[in-house]
Short mmCIF file of C-alpha atoms in Angstrom, two decimals:
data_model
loop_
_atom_site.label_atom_id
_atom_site.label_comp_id
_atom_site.label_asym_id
_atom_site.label_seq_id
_atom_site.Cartn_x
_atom_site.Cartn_y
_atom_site.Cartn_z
CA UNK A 1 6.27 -30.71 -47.16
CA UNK A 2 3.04 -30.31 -46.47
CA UNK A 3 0.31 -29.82 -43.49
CA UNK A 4 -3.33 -30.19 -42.74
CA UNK A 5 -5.65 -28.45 -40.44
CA UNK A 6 -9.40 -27.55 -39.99
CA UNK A 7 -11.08 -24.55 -40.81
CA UNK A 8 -13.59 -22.65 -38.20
CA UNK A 9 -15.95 -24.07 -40.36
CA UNK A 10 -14.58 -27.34 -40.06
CA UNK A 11 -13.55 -27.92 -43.20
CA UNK A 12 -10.41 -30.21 -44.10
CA UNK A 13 -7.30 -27.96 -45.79
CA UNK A 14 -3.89 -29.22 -47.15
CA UNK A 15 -1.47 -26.21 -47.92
CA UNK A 16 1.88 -26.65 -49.26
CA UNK A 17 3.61 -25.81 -46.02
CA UNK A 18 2.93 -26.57 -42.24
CA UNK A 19 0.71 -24.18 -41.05
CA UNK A 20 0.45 -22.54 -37.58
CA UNK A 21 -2.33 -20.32 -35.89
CA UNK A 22 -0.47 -17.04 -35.94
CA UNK A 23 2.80 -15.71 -36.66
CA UNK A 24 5.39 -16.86 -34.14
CA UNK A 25 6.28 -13.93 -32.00
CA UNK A 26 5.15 -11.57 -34.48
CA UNK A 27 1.58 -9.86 -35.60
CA UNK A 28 -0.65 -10.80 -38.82
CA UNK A 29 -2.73 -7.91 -40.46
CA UNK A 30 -6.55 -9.41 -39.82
CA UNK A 31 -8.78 -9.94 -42.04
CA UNK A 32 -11.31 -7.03 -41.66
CA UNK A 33 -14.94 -7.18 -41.83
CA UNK A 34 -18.50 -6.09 -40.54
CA UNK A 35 -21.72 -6.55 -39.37
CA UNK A 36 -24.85 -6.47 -37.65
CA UNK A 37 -27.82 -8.28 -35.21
CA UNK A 38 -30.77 -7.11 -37.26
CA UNK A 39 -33.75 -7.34 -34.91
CA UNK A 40 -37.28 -6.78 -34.77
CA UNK A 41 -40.01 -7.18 -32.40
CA UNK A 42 -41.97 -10.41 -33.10
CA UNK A 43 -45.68 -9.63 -34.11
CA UNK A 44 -46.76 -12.48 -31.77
CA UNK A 45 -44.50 -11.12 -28.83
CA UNK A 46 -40.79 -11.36 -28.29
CA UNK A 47 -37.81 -10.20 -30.64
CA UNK A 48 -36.65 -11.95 -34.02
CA UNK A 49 -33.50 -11.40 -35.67
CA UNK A 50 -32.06 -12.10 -39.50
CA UNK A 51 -30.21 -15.43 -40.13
CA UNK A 52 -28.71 -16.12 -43.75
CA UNK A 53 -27.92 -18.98 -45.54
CA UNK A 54 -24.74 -20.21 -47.56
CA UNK A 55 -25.30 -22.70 -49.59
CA UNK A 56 -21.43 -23.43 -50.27
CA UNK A 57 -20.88 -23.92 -46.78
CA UNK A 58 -24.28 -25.15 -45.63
CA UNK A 59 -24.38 -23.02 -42.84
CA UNK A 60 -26.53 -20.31 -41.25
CA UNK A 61 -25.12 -17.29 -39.95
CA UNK A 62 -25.82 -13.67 -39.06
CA UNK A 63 -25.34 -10.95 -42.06
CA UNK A 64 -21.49 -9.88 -42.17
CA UNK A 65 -19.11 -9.48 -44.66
CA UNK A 66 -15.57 -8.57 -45.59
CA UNK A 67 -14.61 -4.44 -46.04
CA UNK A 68 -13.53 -3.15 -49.43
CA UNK A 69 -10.36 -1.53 -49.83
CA UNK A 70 -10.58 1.84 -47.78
CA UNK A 71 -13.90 1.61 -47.06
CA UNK A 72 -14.93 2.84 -43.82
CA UNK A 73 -16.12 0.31 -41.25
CA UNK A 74 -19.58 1.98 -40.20
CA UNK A 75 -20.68 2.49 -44.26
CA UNK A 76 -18.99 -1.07 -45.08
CA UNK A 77 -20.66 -3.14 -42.14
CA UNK A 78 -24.11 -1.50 -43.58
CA UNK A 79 -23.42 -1.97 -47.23
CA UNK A 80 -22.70 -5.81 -46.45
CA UNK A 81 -25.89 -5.87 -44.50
CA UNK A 82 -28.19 -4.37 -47.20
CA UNK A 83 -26.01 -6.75 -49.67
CA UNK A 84 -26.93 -10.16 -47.91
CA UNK A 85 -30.85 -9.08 -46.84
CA UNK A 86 -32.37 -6.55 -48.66
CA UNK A 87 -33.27 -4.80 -45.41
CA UNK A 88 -31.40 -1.59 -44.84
CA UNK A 89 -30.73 -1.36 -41.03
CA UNK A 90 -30.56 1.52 -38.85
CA UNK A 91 -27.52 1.22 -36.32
CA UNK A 92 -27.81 0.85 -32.39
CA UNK A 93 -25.09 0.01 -30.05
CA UNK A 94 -21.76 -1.66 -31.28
CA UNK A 95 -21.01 -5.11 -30.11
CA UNK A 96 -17.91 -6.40 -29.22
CA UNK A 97 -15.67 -7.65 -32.01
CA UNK A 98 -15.50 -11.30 -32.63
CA UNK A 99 -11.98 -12.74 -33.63
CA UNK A 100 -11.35 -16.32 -35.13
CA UNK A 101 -9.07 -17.75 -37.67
CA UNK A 102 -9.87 -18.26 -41.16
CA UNK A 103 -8.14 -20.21 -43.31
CA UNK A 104 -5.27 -19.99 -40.53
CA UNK A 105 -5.38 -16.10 -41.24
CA UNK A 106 -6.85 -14.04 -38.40
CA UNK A 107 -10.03 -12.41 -39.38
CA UNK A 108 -11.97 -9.56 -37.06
CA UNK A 109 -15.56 -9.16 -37.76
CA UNK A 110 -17.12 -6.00 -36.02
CA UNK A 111 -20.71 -5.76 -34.82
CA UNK A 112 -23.62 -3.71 -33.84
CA UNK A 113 -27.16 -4.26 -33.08
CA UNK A 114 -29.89 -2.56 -35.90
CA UNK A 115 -32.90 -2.48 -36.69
CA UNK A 116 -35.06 -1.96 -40.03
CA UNK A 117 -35.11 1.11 -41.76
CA UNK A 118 -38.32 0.27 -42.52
CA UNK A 119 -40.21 -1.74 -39.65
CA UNK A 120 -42.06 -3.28 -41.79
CA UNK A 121 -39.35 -4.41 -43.94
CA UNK A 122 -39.33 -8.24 -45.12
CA UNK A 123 -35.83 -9.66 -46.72
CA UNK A 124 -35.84 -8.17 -50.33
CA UNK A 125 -32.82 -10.46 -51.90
CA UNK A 126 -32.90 -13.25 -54.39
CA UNK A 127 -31.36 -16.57 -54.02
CA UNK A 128 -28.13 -16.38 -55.49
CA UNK A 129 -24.47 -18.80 -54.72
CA UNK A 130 -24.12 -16.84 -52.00
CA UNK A 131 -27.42 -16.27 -49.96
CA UNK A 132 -29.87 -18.52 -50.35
CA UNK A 133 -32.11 -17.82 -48.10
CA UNK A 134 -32.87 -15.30 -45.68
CA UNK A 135 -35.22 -15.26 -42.46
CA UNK A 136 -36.45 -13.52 -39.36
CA UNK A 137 -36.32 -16.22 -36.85
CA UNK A 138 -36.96 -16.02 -32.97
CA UNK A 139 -34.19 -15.02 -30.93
CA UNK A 140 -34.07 -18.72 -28.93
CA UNK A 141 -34.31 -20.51 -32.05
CA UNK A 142 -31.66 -18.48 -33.76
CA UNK A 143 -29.18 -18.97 -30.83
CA UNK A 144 -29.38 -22.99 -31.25
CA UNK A 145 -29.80 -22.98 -35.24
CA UNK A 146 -26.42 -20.56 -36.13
CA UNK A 147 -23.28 -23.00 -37.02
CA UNK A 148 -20.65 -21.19 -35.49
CA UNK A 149 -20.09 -20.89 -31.91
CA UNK A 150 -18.71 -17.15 -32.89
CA UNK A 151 -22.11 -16.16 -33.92
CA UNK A 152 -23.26 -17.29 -31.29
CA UNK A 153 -20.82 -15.27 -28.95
CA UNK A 154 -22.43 -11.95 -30.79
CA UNK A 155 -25.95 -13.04 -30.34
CA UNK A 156 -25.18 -13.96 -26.62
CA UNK A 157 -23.81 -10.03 -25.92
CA UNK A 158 -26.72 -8.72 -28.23
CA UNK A 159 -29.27 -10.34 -25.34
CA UNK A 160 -26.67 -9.15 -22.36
CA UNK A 161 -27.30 -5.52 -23.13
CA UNK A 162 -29.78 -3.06 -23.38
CA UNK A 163 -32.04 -3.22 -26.77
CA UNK A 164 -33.48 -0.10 -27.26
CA UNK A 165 -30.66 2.59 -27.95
CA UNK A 166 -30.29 6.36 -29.19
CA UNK A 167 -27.40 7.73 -30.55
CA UNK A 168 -25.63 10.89 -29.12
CA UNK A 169 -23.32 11.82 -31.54
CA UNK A 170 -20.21 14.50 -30.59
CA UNK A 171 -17.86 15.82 -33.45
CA UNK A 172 -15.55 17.68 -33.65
CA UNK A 173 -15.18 20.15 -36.46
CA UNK A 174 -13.76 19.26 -39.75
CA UNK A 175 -10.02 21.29 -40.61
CA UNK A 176 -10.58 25.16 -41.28
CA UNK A 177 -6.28 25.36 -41.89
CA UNK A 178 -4.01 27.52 -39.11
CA UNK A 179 -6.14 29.94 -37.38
CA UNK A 180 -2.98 31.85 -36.61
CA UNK A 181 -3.31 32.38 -40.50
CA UNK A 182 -6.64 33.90 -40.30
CA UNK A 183 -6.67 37.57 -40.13
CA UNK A 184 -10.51 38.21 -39.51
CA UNK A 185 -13.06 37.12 -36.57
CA UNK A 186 -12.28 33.71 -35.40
CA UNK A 187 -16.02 32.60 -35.51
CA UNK A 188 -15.82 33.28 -39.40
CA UNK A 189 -13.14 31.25 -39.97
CA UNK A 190 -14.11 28.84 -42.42
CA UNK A 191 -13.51 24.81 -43.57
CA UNK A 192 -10.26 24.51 -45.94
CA UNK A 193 -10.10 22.47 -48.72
CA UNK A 194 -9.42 19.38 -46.52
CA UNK A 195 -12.26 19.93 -44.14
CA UNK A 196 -14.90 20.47 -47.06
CA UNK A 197 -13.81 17.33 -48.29
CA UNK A 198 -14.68 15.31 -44.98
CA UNK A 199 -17.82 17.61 -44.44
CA UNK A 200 -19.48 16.04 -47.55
CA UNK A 201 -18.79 12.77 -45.95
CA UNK A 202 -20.54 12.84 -43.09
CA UNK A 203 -23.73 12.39 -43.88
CA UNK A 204 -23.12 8.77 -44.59
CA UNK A 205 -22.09 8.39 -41.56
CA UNK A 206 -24.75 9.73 -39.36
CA UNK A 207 -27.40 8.62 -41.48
CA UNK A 208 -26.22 5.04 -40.83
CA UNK A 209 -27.88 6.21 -37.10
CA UNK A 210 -31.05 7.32 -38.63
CA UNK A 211 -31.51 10.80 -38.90
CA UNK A 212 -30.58 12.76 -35.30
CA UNK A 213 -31.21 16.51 -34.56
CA UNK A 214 -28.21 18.83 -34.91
CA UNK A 215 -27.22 21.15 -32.88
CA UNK A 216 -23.50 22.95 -33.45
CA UNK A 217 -21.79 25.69 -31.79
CA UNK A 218 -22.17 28.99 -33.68
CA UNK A 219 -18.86 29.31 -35.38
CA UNK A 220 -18.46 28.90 -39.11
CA UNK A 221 -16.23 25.99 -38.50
CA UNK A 222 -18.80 24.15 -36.84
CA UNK A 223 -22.04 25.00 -38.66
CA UNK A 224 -20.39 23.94 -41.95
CA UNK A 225 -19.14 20.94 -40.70
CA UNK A 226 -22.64 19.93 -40.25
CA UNK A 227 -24.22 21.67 -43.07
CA UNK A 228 -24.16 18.72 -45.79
CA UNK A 229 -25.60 16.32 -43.34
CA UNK A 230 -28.75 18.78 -42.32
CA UNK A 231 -29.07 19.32 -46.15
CA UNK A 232 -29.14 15.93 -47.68
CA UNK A 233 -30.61 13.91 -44.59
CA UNK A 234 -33.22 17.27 -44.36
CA UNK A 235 -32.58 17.74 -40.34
CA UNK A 236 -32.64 21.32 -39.23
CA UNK A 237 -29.49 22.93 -37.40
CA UNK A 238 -29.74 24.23 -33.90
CA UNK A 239 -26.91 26.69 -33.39
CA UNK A 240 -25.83 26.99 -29.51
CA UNK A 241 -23.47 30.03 -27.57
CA UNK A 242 -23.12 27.41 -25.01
CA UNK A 243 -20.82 25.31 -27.47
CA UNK A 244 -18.96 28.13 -29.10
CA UNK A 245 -15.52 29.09 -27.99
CA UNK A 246 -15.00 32.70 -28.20
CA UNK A 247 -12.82 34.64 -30.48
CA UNK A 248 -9.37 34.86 -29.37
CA UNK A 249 -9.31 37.41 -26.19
CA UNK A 250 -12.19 35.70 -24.22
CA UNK A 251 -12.69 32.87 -22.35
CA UNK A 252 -14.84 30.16 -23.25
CA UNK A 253 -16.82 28.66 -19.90
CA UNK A 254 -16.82 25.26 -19.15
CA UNK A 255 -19.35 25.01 -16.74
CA UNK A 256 -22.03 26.87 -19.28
CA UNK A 257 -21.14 24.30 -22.14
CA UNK A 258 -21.24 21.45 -19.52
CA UNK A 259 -24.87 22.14 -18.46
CA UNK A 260 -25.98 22.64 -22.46
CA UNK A 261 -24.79 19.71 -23.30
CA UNK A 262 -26.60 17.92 -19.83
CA UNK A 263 -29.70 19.71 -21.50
CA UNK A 264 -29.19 17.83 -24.64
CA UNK A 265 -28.77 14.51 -22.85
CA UNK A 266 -31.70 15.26 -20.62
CA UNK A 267 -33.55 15.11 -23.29
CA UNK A 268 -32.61 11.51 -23.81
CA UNK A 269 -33.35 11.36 -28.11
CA UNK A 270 -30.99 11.15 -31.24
CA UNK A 271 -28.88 14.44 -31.34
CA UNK A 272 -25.23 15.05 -33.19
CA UNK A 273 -23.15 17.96 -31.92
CA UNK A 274 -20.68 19.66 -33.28
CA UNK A 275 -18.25 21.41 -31.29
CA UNK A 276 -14.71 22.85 -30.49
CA UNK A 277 -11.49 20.44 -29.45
CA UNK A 278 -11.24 22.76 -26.43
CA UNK A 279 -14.51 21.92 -25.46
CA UNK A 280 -14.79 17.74 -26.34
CA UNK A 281 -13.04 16.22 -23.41
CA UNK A 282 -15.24 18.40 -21.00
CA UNK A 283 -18.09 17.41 -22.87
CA UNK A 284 -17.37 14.01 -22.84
CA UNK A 285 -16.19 14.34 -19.19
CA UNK A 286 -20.08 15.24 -18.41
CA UNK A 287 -21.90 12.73 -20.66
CA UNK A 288 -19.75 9.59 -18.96
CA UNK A 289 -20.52 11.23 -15.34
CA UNK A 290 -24.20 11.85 -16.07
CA UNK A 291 -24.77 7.84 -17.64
CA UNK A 292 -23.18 6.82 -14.60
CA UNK A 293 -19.66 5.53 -16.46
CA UNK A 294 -15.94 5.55 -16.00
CA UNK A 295 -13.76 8.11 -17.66
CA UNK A 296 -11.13 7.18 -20.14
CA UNK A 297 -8.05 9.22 -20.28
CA UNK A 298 -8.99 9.54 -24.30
CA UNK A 299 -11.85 11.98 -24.35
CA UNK A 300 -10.44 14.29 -26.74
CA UNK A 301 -11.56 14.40 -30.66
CA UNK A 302 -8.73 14.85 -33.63
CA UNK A 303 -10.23 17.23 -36.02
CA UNK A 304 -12.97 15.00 -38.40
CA UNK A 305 -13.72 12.91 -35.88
CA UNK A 306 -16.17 11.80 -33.50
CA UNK A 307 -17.24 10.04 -30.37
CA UNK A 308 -20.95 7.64 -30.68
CA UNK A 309 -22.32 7.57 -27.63
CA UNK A 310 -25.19 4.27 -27.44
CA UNK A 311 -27.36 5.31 -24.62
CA UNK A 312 -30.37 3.17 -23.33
CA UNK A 313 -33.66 4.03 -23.66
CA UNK A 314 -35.01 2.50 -20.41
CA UNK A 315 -32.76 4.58 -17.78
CA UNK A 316 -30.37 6.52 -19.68
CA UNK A 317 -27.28 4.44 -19.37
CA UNK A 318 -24.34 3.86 -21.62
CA UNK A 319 -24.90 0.91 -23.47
CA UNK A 320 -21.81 1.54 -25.69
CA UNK A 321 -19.18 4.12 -26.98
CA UNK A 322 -17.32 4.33 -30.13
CA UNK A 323 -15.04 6.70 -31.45
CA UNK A 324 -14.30 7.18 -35.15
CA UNK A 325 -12.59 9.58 -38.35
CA UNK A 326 -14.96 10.78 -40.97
CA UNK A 327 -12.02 9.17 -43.10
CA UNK A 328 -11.43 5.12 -42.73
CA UNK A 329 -7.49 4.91 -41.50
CA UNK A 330 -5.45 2.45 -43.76
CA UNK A 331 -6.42 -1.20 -43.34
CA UNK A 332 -10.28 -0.58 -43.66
CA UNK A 333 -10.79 0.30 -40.03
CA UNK A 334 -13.24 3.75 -38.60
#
């Protein structure tokens, strides 16, 4: 027996069975993969953004691809950028997900906005089976020349919000094992094996946001959760009392790390904090009150993990915030 149906892309497929759009009552693993609206301001005035072509489907599209095997969605969505342009792109806010069937499978495509690396940046990559050709084109023209009415859908919420973004990054600290294990000052308390591991992972993922100031609570915990990124990405580490949560005895106060943090969003440029789980929902509390948005009843961090926090250059508003592990959970996701 067989059945017929039409691809998103319209194309014509027979498969040995009947084939349906999901699984009847049930759930189908997507398809995961990511992305990016790689813009630039036009030298003649306006904005242009990066279209590619596939010559085996005929179509033009914006730069996506499918994740690898535990690859991590920030590092994969870049890699497939750089892989299908040449153009390495600096991440901004993160679009809503597009979801469409492919092949009758369900496939989820995540997106941001980015820009160049390099400004002045042309497309690098030779014509190939895959891409053969790659242009800037003016954000109009690229809305009516993309094929698929899903592209289009990201384009369409890349124009609905803010352009300009900075990234405000808060972690929390990677493991440093069972404090009630540790026999000497709390503040000393170092990364375990585990937490190391994760710590020499992070730089990929905050240089994917260009390179943002540090600033970390004075524990040991903290400033070596940091300390690969302000090595290999060459940012220096501001260490803050604020942030720090006192050894066991004393109090940490709220209000003091509130109003540090405030300071650091005042200041309305790049940063990445690192900081206690005690401490993440209040700072989180204060960053959604100050940019004027609701609170989730999430704020909190696990440990090697951390909220993104897209906030607008013209105003200071939340244009977008994301929450990830320093390690991609099973299935490719952040």
């Amino acid at each position: 027996m067989k059945g017929e149906h039409s691809t998103p892309d319209g194309i014509r497929v027979t498969s040995a069975f009947p084939t349906r759009e999901t699984a009847v009552g049930g759930y189908l693993e997507p398809i995961r993969a990511g992305g990016a609206v790689l813009w630039r301001e036009a030298r003649g005035g306006g904005r242009e953004v990066v279209l590619v072509r596939r010559p085996d489907r005929g179509d033009w599209t914006l730069p996506k691809g499918k994740l690898k095997g535990g690859e991590h969605i920030i590092t994969g969505s870049v890699r497939e950028v750089v892989e299908e342009t040449g153009v390495t792109p600096v991440l901004g806010r993160r679009l809503p997900p597009q979801r469409y069937l492919k092949d009758g499978w369900p496939k989820q495509v995540e997106w941001w906005a980015a820009t160049p690396a390099d400004p002045s940046a042309e497309p690098a990559r030779e014509p190939d089976d895959e891409i053969d050709l790659v242009e800037w084109v003016p954000l109009e023209e690229a809305r009516t020349r993309m094929t698929h009415e899903h592209d289009v859908r990201v384009l369409d919420n890349f124009r609905a919000g803010p352009v300009r973004t900075f990234p405000v990054v808060l972690v929390r600290h990677m493991s440093a094992g069972d404090k009630r294990a540790w026999s000497g000052n709390d503040l000393l308390r170092p990364l375990d094996d585990r937490g190391r591991a994760d710590a020499l992972a992070l730089p990929r993922l905050l240089s994917q946001y260009g390179r943002p100031r540090s600033v970390s609570s004075a524990a040991a915990r903290c400033t070596e959760s940091l300390l690969p990124y302000t090595v290999e990405c060459d940012v220096p580490v501001q260490t803050e009392r604020a942030l720090t949560v006192r050894p066991t005895g004393r109090s940490h106060d709220i209000d003091e790390a509130r109003a540090a943090f405030a300071g650091l969003l005042d200041r309305c440029e790049p940063v990445v904090v690192c900081t206690h789980g005690e401490l993440v929902p209040h700072l989180m509390a204060e960053a959604l009150d100050r940019l004027g948005a609701p609170v989730t009843q999430q704020l909190g961090l696990r440990k090697g993990s951390l909220w993104v926090l897209h906030v607008s250059a013209d105003g200071c508003v939340l244009a977008g915030a994301e929450r990830h592990t320093v390690r991609p959970f099973k299935g490719g996701g952040g």
